[in-house]
């Protein structure tokens, strides 16, 4: 059973400047709701009961968002506004499930994951990258089903335009398992177009085995000087750990770039 999820949030969000110069991108509203709430809802709906937020001292505002009790209590006492009461209750409910750990230097997704090592209890856990919103279908829920079926690690996959491969982790496919799932034989972080093994990209949903932490500890920095989860996954695959690529059904929204962020509000408004 997968009951824990981790969410790296210590990144600086430079792709969304100037919005992120004083604000955490995970709290930016998407159609009137902080992006991170969509991710929390996806987790809870998928049966996750503990979500570990990896933040940094510079992003304490994320913690404050969930712990602003005296503010809410004062307002509610004065105004007795049902909408505010409802929102406050929602936040109280979310925070029962959330734990915080710190990554004060943004050294990449792999380094972020490593900060949660002592908190992970089960053999597998879910990791979600909050820039990647997937709407209309719960991708995490579908991946947990695939994990149960194939008893393996799972990663979300989507075909991308060939000339954008150097923006993504890219899979080498071994063989198809069924219509929506394939065995992965390798994965490369942001390859150049002439070195990309396919145009099947990693999207930010991963079901990872606990033994990835041992691999992460030994890992040096990779592309762009960061420690990438992709490189640790690659090492696990080399040692015959089974990873399945799952072609998810929902609609992907890239909220980590300005164009994608703007578009995401429109797309969600349409649903
Ligand atoms: C990260 C991962 C990359 C993946 C992407 C999906 O990159 O490192 O493998 O394809 O998320 O959004 P980032 O977006 O942090 O550059």
mmCIF file of C-alpha atoms and ligand atoms in Angstrom:
data_model
loop_
_atom_site.group_PDB
_atom_site.id
_atom_site.type_symbol
_atom_site.label_atom_id
_atom_site.label_comp_id
_atom_site.label_asym_id
_atom_site.label_seq_id
_atom_site.Cartn_x
_atom_site.Cartn_y
_atom_site.Cartn_z
ATOM 1 C CA UNK A 1 0.000 0.000 0.000
ATOM 2 C CA UNK A 2 1.309 3.432 -0.898
ATOM 3 C CA UNK A 3 0.379 5.814 1.875
ATOM 4 C CA UNK A 4 3.109 8.480 1.782
ATOM 5 C CA UNK A 5 3.858 11.161 -0.784
ATOM 6 C CA UNK A 6 6.741 13.608 -0.987
ATOM 7 C CA UNK A 7 6.673 16.945 -2.788
ATOM 8 C CA UNK A 8 9.874 18.909 -3.517
ATOM 9 C CA UNK A 9 9.154 22.622 -3.137
ATOM 10 C CA UNK A 10 12.476 24.211 -2.285
ATOM 11 C CA UNK A 11 13.199 25.340 -5.853
ATOM 12 C CA UNK A 12 13.571 29.055 -6.548
ATOM 13 C CA UNK A 13 10.995 29.230 -9.334
ATOM 14 C CA UNK A 14 13.139 31.399 -11.591
ATOM 15 C CA UNK A 15 11.023 30.468 -14.616
ATOM 16 C CA UNK A 16 8.139 32.342 -13.014
ATOM 17 C CA UNK A 17 9.967 35.550 -12.122
ATOM 18 C CA UNK A 18 8.969 38.220 -11.241
ATOM 19 C CA UNK A 19 6.010 36.474 -9.530
ATOM 20 C CA UNK A 20 8.360 34.323 -7.480
ATOM 21 C CA UNK A 21 10.712 37.078 -6.327
ATOM 22 C CA UNK A 22 8.790 37.437 -3.046
ATOM 23 C CA UNK A 23 6.291 34.584 -3.253
ATOM 24 C CA UNK A 24 6.358 30.782 -3.414
ATOM 25 C CA UNK A 25 5.240 29.507 -6.815
ATOM 26 C CA UNK A 26 3.337 26.643 -5.163
ATOM 27 C CA UNK A 27 0.985 29.199 -3.594
ATOM 28 C CA UNK A 28 0.320 31.118 -6.801
ATOM 29 C CA UNK A 29 -3.384 30.937 -7.605
ATOM 30 C CA UNK A 30 -4.522 28.812 -10.505
ATOM 31 C CA UNK A 31 -8.146 29.634 -11.241
ATOM 32 C CA UNK A 32 -8.537 31.036 -7.728
ATOM 33 C CA UNK A 33 -6.784 28.282 -5.776
ATOM 34 C CA UNK A 34 -3.125 27.790 -4.844
ATOM 35 C CA UNK A 35 -1.511 25.288 -7.197
ATOM 36 C CA UNK A 36 -0.406 23.115 -4.310
ATOM 37 C CA UNK A 37 -4.020 22.461 -3.285
ATOM 38 C CA UNK A 38 -4.638 20.641 -6.587
ATOM 39 C CA UNK A 39 -1.661 18.416 -5.796
ATOM 40 C CA UNK A 40 -2.851 17.773 -2.214
ATOM 41 C CA UNK A 41 -6.303 16.828 -3.499
ATOM 42 C CA UNK A 42 -4.805 14.431 -6.030
ATOM 43 C CA UNK A 43 -2.836 12.754 -3.208
ATOM 44 C CA UNK A 44 -5.757 12.472 -0.795
ATOM 45 C CA UNK A 45 -8.078 11.162 -3.495
ATOM 46 C CA UNK A 46 -5.432 8.529 -4.324
ATOM 47 C CA UNK A 47 -5.494 7.264 -0.720
ATOM 48 C CA UNK A 48 -2.314 8.968 0.501
ATOM 49 C CA UNK A 49 -2.468 9.793 4.219
ATOM 50 C CA UNK A 50 0.838 11.549 4.779
ATOM 51 C CA UNK A 51 2.305 14.214 2.497
ATOM 52 C CA UNK A 52 5.841 15.399 3.125
ATOM 53 C CA UNK A 53 6.551 18.914 1.883
ATOM 54 C CA UNK A 54 10.218 19.627 1.205
ATOM 55 C CA UNK A 55 10.572 23.376 1.650
ATOM 56 C CA UNK A 56 13.425 25.753 2.519
ATOM 57 C CA UNK A 57 13.863 28.564 5.039
ATOM 58 C CA UNK A 58 13.233 30.981 2.166
ATOM 59 C CA UNK A 59 9.884 29.313 1.522
ATOM 60 C CA UNK A 60 8.501 29.309 5.078
ATOM 61 C CA UNK A 61 5.507 31.142 3.594
ATOM 62 C CA UNK A 62 4.223 27.708 2.509
ATOM 63 C CA UNK A 63 4.153 26.524 6.115
ATOM 64 C CA UNK A 64 2.549 29.798 7.223
ATOM 65 C CA UNK A 65 -0.245 29.282 4.709
ATOM 66 C CA UNK A 66 -1.270 26.164 6.602
ATOM 67 C CA UNK A 67 -0.650 27.524 10.122
ATOM 68 C CA UNK A 68 -2.264 30.972 10.102
ATOM 69 C CA UNK A 69 -4.726 30.124 12.911
ATOM 70 C CA UNK A 70 -4.833 33.351 14.894
ATOM 71 C CA UNK A 71 -5.520 35.292 11.697
ATOM 72 C CA UNK A 72 -8.440 33.051 10.684
ATOM 73 C CA UNK A 73 -9.850 32.899 14.209
ATOM 74 C CA UNK A 74 -9.888 36.690 14.521
ATOM 75 C CA UNK A 75 -11.595 37.169 11.152
ATOM 76 C CA UNK A 76 -14.114 34.385 11.702
ATOM 77 C CA UNK A 77 -15.042 35.779 15.128
ATOM 78 C CA UNK A 78 -15.676 39.200 13.624
ATOM 79 C CA UNK A 79 -17.330 38.247 10.346
ATOM 80 C CA UNK A 80 -18.801 34.758 10.760
ATOM 81 C CA UNK A 81 -18.492 34.411 6.993
ATOM 82 C CA UNK A 82 -19.379 30.825 5.928
ATOM 83 C CA UNK A 83 -16.969 30.881 2.978
ATOM 84 C CA UNK A 84 -14.040 31.803 5.213
ATOM 85 C CA UNK A 85 -15.052 29.192 7.793
ATOM 86 C CA UNK A 86 -15.165 26.566 5.062
ATOM 87 C CA UNK A 87 -11.751 27.553 3.698
ATOM 88 C CA UNK A 88 -10.231 27.492 7.187
ATOM 89 C CA UNK A 89 -11.662 24.030 7.869
ATOM 90 C CA UNK A 90 -10.247 22.810 4.571
ATOM 91 C CA UNK A 91 -6.798 24.062 5.513
ATOM 92 C CA UNK A 92 -7.041 22.461 8.972
ATOM 93 C CA UNK A 93 -7.963 19.204 7.327
ATOM 94 C CA UNK A 94 -5.059 19.382 4.855
ATOM 95 C CA UNK A 95 -2.520 20.161 7.493
ATOM 96 C CA UNK A 96 -3.341 17.038 9.504
ATOM 97 C CA UNK A 97 -1.774 15.145 6.617
ATOM 98 C CA UNK A 98 1.238 17.399 5.972
ATOM 99 C CA UNK A 99 4.757 17.199 7.399
ATOM 100 C CA UNK A 100 7.612 19.542 6.592
ATOM 101 C CA UNK A 101 11.279 18.832 5.984
ATOM 102 C CA UNK A 102 13.926 21.293 4.814
ATOM 103 C CA UNK A 103 16.248 21.496 1.829
ATOM 104 C CA UNK A 104 17.898 24.859 2.316
ATOM 105 C CA UNK A 105 20.090 24.701 -0.772
ATOM 106 C CA UNK A 106 18.188 23.790 -3.944
ATOM 107 C CA UNK A 107 20.428 21.000 -5.195
ATOM 108 C CA UNK A 108 17.846 19.135 -7.262
ATOM 109 C CA UNK A 109 15.029 16.605 -7.022
ATOM 110 C CA UNK A 110 17.307 13.782 -5.876
ATOM 111 C CA UNK A 111 18.760 15.819 -3.038
ATOM 112 C CA UNK A 112 15.238 16.924 -2.071
ATOM 113 C CA UNK A 113 14.002 13.322 -1.922
ATOM 114 C CA UNK A 114 16.952 12.352 0.253
ATOM 115 C CA UNK A 115 15.779 14.807 2.927
ATOM 116 C CA UNK A 116 12.700 12.638 3.510
ATOM 117 C CA UNK A 117 14.615 9.402 3.989
ATOM 118 C CA UNK A 118 13.990 9.040 7.737
ATOM 119 C CA UNK A 119 10.277 9.658 7.334
ATOM 120 C CA UNK A 120 9.502 6.987 4.725
ATOM 121 C CA UNK A 121 7.979 3.877 6.270
ATOM 122 C CA UNK A 122 6.749 1.676 3.421
ATOM 123 C CA UNK A 123 8.694 -0.100 0.668
ATOM 124 C CA UNK A 124 7.419 2.376 -1.928
ATOM 125 C CA UNK A 125 6.337 6.014 -1.853
ATOM 126 C CA UNK A 126 4.891 8.552 -4.251
ATOM 127 C CA UNK A 127 6.724 11.683 -5.402
ATOM 128 C CA UNK A 128 4.938 14.547 -7.163
ATOM 129 C CA UNK A 129 6.544 17.575 -8.782
ATOM 130 C CA UNK A 130 4.202 20.487 -8.090
ATOM 131 C CA UNK A 131 4.946 22.264 -11.394
ATOM 132 C CA UNK A 132 3.191 19.426 -13.154
ATOM 133 C CA UNK A 133 -0.572 19.562 -12.814
ATOM 134 C CA UNK A 134 -2.586 16.744 -14.306
ATOM 135 C CA UNK A 135 -6.292 17.439 -14.489
ATOM 136 C CA UNK A 136 -9.411 15.464 -15.439
ATOM 137 C CA UNK A 137 -7.984 12.093 -14.283
ATOM 138 C CA UNK A 138 -6.126 11.322 -11.088
ATOM 139 C CA UNK A 139 -2.707 10.279 -12.363
ATOM 140 C CA UNK A 140 -1.397 9.211 -8.931
ATOM 141 C CA UNK A 141 -4.408 6.969 -8.369
ATOM 142 C CA UNK A 142 -3.946 5.315 -11.764
ATOM 143 C CA UNK A 143 -0.230 4.809 -11.075
ATOM 144 C CA UNK A 144 -0.920 3.178 -7.704
ATOM 145 C CA UNK A 145 -3.121 0.658 -9.550
ATOM 146 C CA UNK A 146 -0.306 -0.027 -12.016
ATOM 147 C CA UNK A 147 2.107 -0.454 -9.106
ATOM 148 C CA UNK A 148 -0.208 -3.038 -7.555
ATOM 149 C CA UNK A 149 -0.614 -4.888 -10.841
ATOM 150 C CA UNK A 150 3.065 -5.093 -11.782
ATOM 151 C CA UNK A 151 4.585 -4.894 -8.283
ATOM 152 C CA UNK A 152 7.100 -2.371 -9.537
ATOM 153 C CA UNK A 153 8.093 1.261 -9.538
ATOM 154 C CA UNK A 154 6.075 3.490 -11.857
ATOM 155 C CA UNK A 155 6.668 6.841 -13.571
ATOM 156 C CA UNK A 156 4.305 9.012 -15.559
ATOM 157 C CA UNK A 157 4.990 9.330 -19.272
ATOM 158 C CA UNK A 158 3.852 11.619 -22.065
ATOM 159 C CA UNK A 159 4.974 12.006 -25.676
ATOM 160 C CA UNK A 160 6.602 15.385 -26.293
ATOM 161 C CA UNK A 161 7.703 17.217 -29.386
ATOM 162 C CA UNK A 162 11.124 15.930 -30.484
ATOM 163 C CA UNK A 163 12.701 19.356 -30.426
ATOM 164 C CA UNK A 164 11.831 19.829 -26.741
ATOM 165 C CA UNK A 165 13.476 16.630 -25.444
ATOM 166 C CA UNK A 166 16.262 18.564 -23.718
ATOM 167 C CA UNK A 167 13.668 19.973 -21.305
ATOM 168 C CA UNK A 168 12.693 16.552 -19.911
ATOM 169 C CA UNK A 169 13.795 13.212 -18.563
ATOM 170 C CA UNK A 170 13.504 10.878 -21.583
ATOM 171 C CA UNK A 171 12.790 7.130 -21.541
ATOM 172 C CA UNK A 172 14.244 4.207 -23.441
ATOM 173 C CA UNK A 173 11.461 1.705 -23.866
ATOM 174 C CA UNK A 174 12.001 -1.977 -23.334
ATOM 175 C CA UNK A 175 8.601 -3.460 -24.239
ATOM 176 C CA UNK A 176 4.909 -2.720 -23.916
ATOM 177 C CA UNK A 177 3.175 -4.416 -20.978
ATOM 178 C CA UNK A 178 -0.300 -3.332 -22.045
ATOM 179 C CA UNK A 179 -1.947 -0.418 -23.836
ATOM 180 C CA UNK A 180 -0.919 2.235 -21.337
ATOM 181 C CA UNK A 181 2.154 0.776 -19.664
ATOM 182 C CA UNK A 182 5.656 -0.117 -20.807
ATOM 183 C CA UNK A 183 8.847 -1.414 -19.255
ATOM 184 C CA UNK A 184 11.616 1.154 -19.058
ATOM 185 C CA UNK A 185 15.128 0.098 -20.027
ATOM 186 C CA UNK A 186 16.768 3.458 -19.319
ATOM 187 C CA UNK A 187 16.006 7.103 -18.598
ATOM 188 C CA UNK A 188 18.203 10.116 -19.355
ATOM 189 C CA UNK A 189 17.895 13.576 -17.852
ATOM 190 C CA UNK A 190 17.445 16.299 -20.467
ATOM 191 C CA UNK A 191 19.354 14.741 -23.390
ATOM 192 C CA UNK A 192 20.312 16.686 -26.493
ATOM 193 C CA UNK A 193 18.015 16.025 -29.424
ATOM 194 C CA UNK A 194 20.531 13.798 -31.235
ATOM 195 C CA UNK A 195 21.089 11.691 -28.128
ATOM 196 C CA UNK A 196 17.477 11.284 -27.029
ATOM 197 C CA UNK A 197 16.437 7.615 -27.058
ATOM 198 C CA UNK A 198 12.761 8.522 -27.726
ATOM 199 C CA UNK A 199 10.275 11.342 -27.330
ATOM 200 C CA UNK A 200 8.580 9.752 -24.289
ATOM 201 C CA UNK A 201 9.116 12.183 -21.444
ATOM 202 C CA UNK A 202 9.028 11.833 -17.682
ATOM 203 C CA UNK A 203 6.201 13.838 -16.121
ATOM 204 C CA UNK A 204 6.439 14.619 -12.409
ATOM 205 C CA UNK A 205 4.714 11.615 -10.827
ATOM 206 C CA UNK A 206 6.882 8.782 -9.515
ATOM 207 C CA UNK A 207 6.274 5.674 -7.422
ATOM 208 C CA UNK A 208 9.732 4.968 -6.063
ATOM 209 C CA UNK A 209 11.254 2.187 -3.986
ATOM 210 C CA UNK A 210 12.735 2.988 -0.614
ATOM 211 C CA UNK A 211 16.104 1.620 -1.719
ATOM 212 C CA UNK A 212 16.486 4.630 -4.017
ATOM 213 C CA UNK A 213 17.866 6.499 -0.990
ATOM 214 C CA UNK A 214 20.993 4.312 -0.956
ATOM 215 C CA UNK A 215 21.532 5.172 -4.640
ATOM 216 C CA UNK A 216 20.911 8.881 -4.033
ATOM 217 C CA UNK A 217 23.498 8.985 -1.271
ATOM 218 C CA UNK A 218 26.195 7.776 -3.635
ATOM 219 C CA UNK A 219 25.171 10.025 -6.488
ATOM 220 C CA UNK A 220 27.287 12.975 -7.604
ATOM 221 C CA UNK A 221 25.782 15.989 -9.303
ATOM 222 C CA UNK A 222 24.531 15.558 -12.866
ATOM 223 C CA UNK A 223 23.064 17.896 -15.513
ATOM 224 C CA UNK A 224 23.260 21.541 -14.451
ATOM 225 C CA UNK A 225 25.174 20.628 -11.272
ATOM 226 C CA UNK A 226 22.075 19.181 -9.591
ATOM 227 C CA UNK A 227 21.398 15.783 -8.045
ATOM 228 C CA UNK A 228 18.640 14.293 -10.179
ATOM 229 C CA UNK A 229 16.166 11.609 -9.164
ATOM 230 C CA UNK A 230 16.424 10.485 -12.825
ATOM 231 C CA UNK A 231 20.075 9.486 -12.347
ATOM 232 C CA UNK A 232 19.297 7.385 -9.251
ATOM 233 C CA UNK A 233 16.431 5.686 -11.133
ATOM 234 C CA UNK A 234 18.822 4.959 -13.972
ATOM 235 C CA UNK A 235 21.216 3.251 -11.567
ATOM 236 C CA UNK A 236 18.401 1.166 -10.094
ATOM 237 C CA UNK A 237 17.288 0.051 -13.561
ATOM 238 C CA UNK A 238 20.879 -0.996 -14.351
ATOM 239 C CA UNK A 239 20.661 -3.300 -11.341
ATOM 240 C CA UNK A 240 17.455 -4.855 -12.702
ATOM 241 C CA UNK A 241 14.988 -2.921 -10.582
ATOM 242 C CA UNK A 242 11.722 -2.877 -12.565
ATOM 243 C CA UNK A 243 10.313 0.516 -13.587
ATOM 244 C CA UNK A 244 7.097 0.882 -15.559
ATOM 245 C CA UNK A 245 6.267 3.948 -17.653
ATOM 246 C CA UNK A 246 2.578 4.846 -17.401
ATOM 247 C CA UNK A 247 0.949 6.820 -20.219
ATOM 248 C CA UNK A 248 -1.511 8.784 -18.126
ATOM 249 C CA UNK A 249 -4.961 9.775 -19.327
ATOM 250 C CA UNK A 250 -5.461 13.211 -17.787
ATOM 251 C CA UNK A 251 -4.501 16.570 -19.265
ATOM 252 C CA UNK A 252 -1.032 17.835 -18.437
ATOM 253 C CA UNK A 253 -0.504 21.478 -17.487
ATOM 254 C CA UNK A 254 3.033 22.812 -17.153
ATOM 255 C CA UNK A 255 2.702 25.369 -14.371
ATOM 256 C CA UNK A 256 6.442 25.880 -14.009
ATOM 257 C CA UNK A 257 6.732 28.232 -16.983
ATOM 258 C CA UNK A 258 4.989 31.575 -17.418
ATOM 259 C CA UNK A 259 3.050 30.573 -20.556
ATOM 260 C CA UNK A 260 2.020 27.244 -19.031
ATOM 261 C CA UNK A 261 1.061 28.880 -15.758
ATOM 262 C CA UNK A 262 -1.211 31.386 -17.484
ATOM 263 C CA UNK A 263 -2.759 28.690 -19.681
ATOM 264 C CA UNK A 264 -3.433 26.433 -16.688
ATOM 265 C CA UNK A 265 -5.998 28.844 -15.223
ATOM 266 C CA UNK A 266 -7.875 28.913 -18.539
ATOM 267 C CA UNK A 267 -7.811 25.143 -18.844
ATOM 268 C CA UNK A 268 -9.051 24.570 -15.305
ATOM 269 C CA UNK A 269 -11.762 27.213 -15.708
ATOM 270 C CA UNK A 270 -13.108 25.187 -18.662
ATOM 271 C CA UNK A 271 -13.539 21.991 -16.613
HETATM 272 C C1 LIG B 1 11.999 17.582 -13.743
HETATM 273 C C2 LIG B 1 12.719 16.266 -13.972
HETATM 274 C C3 LIG B 1 12.557 15.814 -15.420
HETATM 275 C C4 LIG B 1 11.079 15.729 -15.766
HETATM 276 C C5 LIG B 1 10.381 17.071 -15.448
HETATM 277 C C6 LIG B 1 8.880 16.953 -15.616
HETATM 278 O O1 LIG B 1 12.636 18.593 -14.468
HETATM 279 O O2 LIG B 1 14.078 16.423 -13.647
HETATM 280 O O3 LIG B 1 13.158 14.550 -15.602
HETATM 281 O O4 LIG B 1 10.907 15.393 -17.124
HETATM 282 O O5 LIG B 1 10.636 17.478 -14.123
HETATM 283 O O6 LIG B 1 8.273 18.178 -15.431
HETATM 284 P P1 LIG B 1 12.405 20.161 -14.125
HETATM 285 O O7 LIG B 1 11.038 20.509 -14.604
HETATM 286 O O8 LIG B 1 12.549 20.301 -12.656
HETATM 287 O O9 LIG B 1 13.474 20.884 -14.894
#
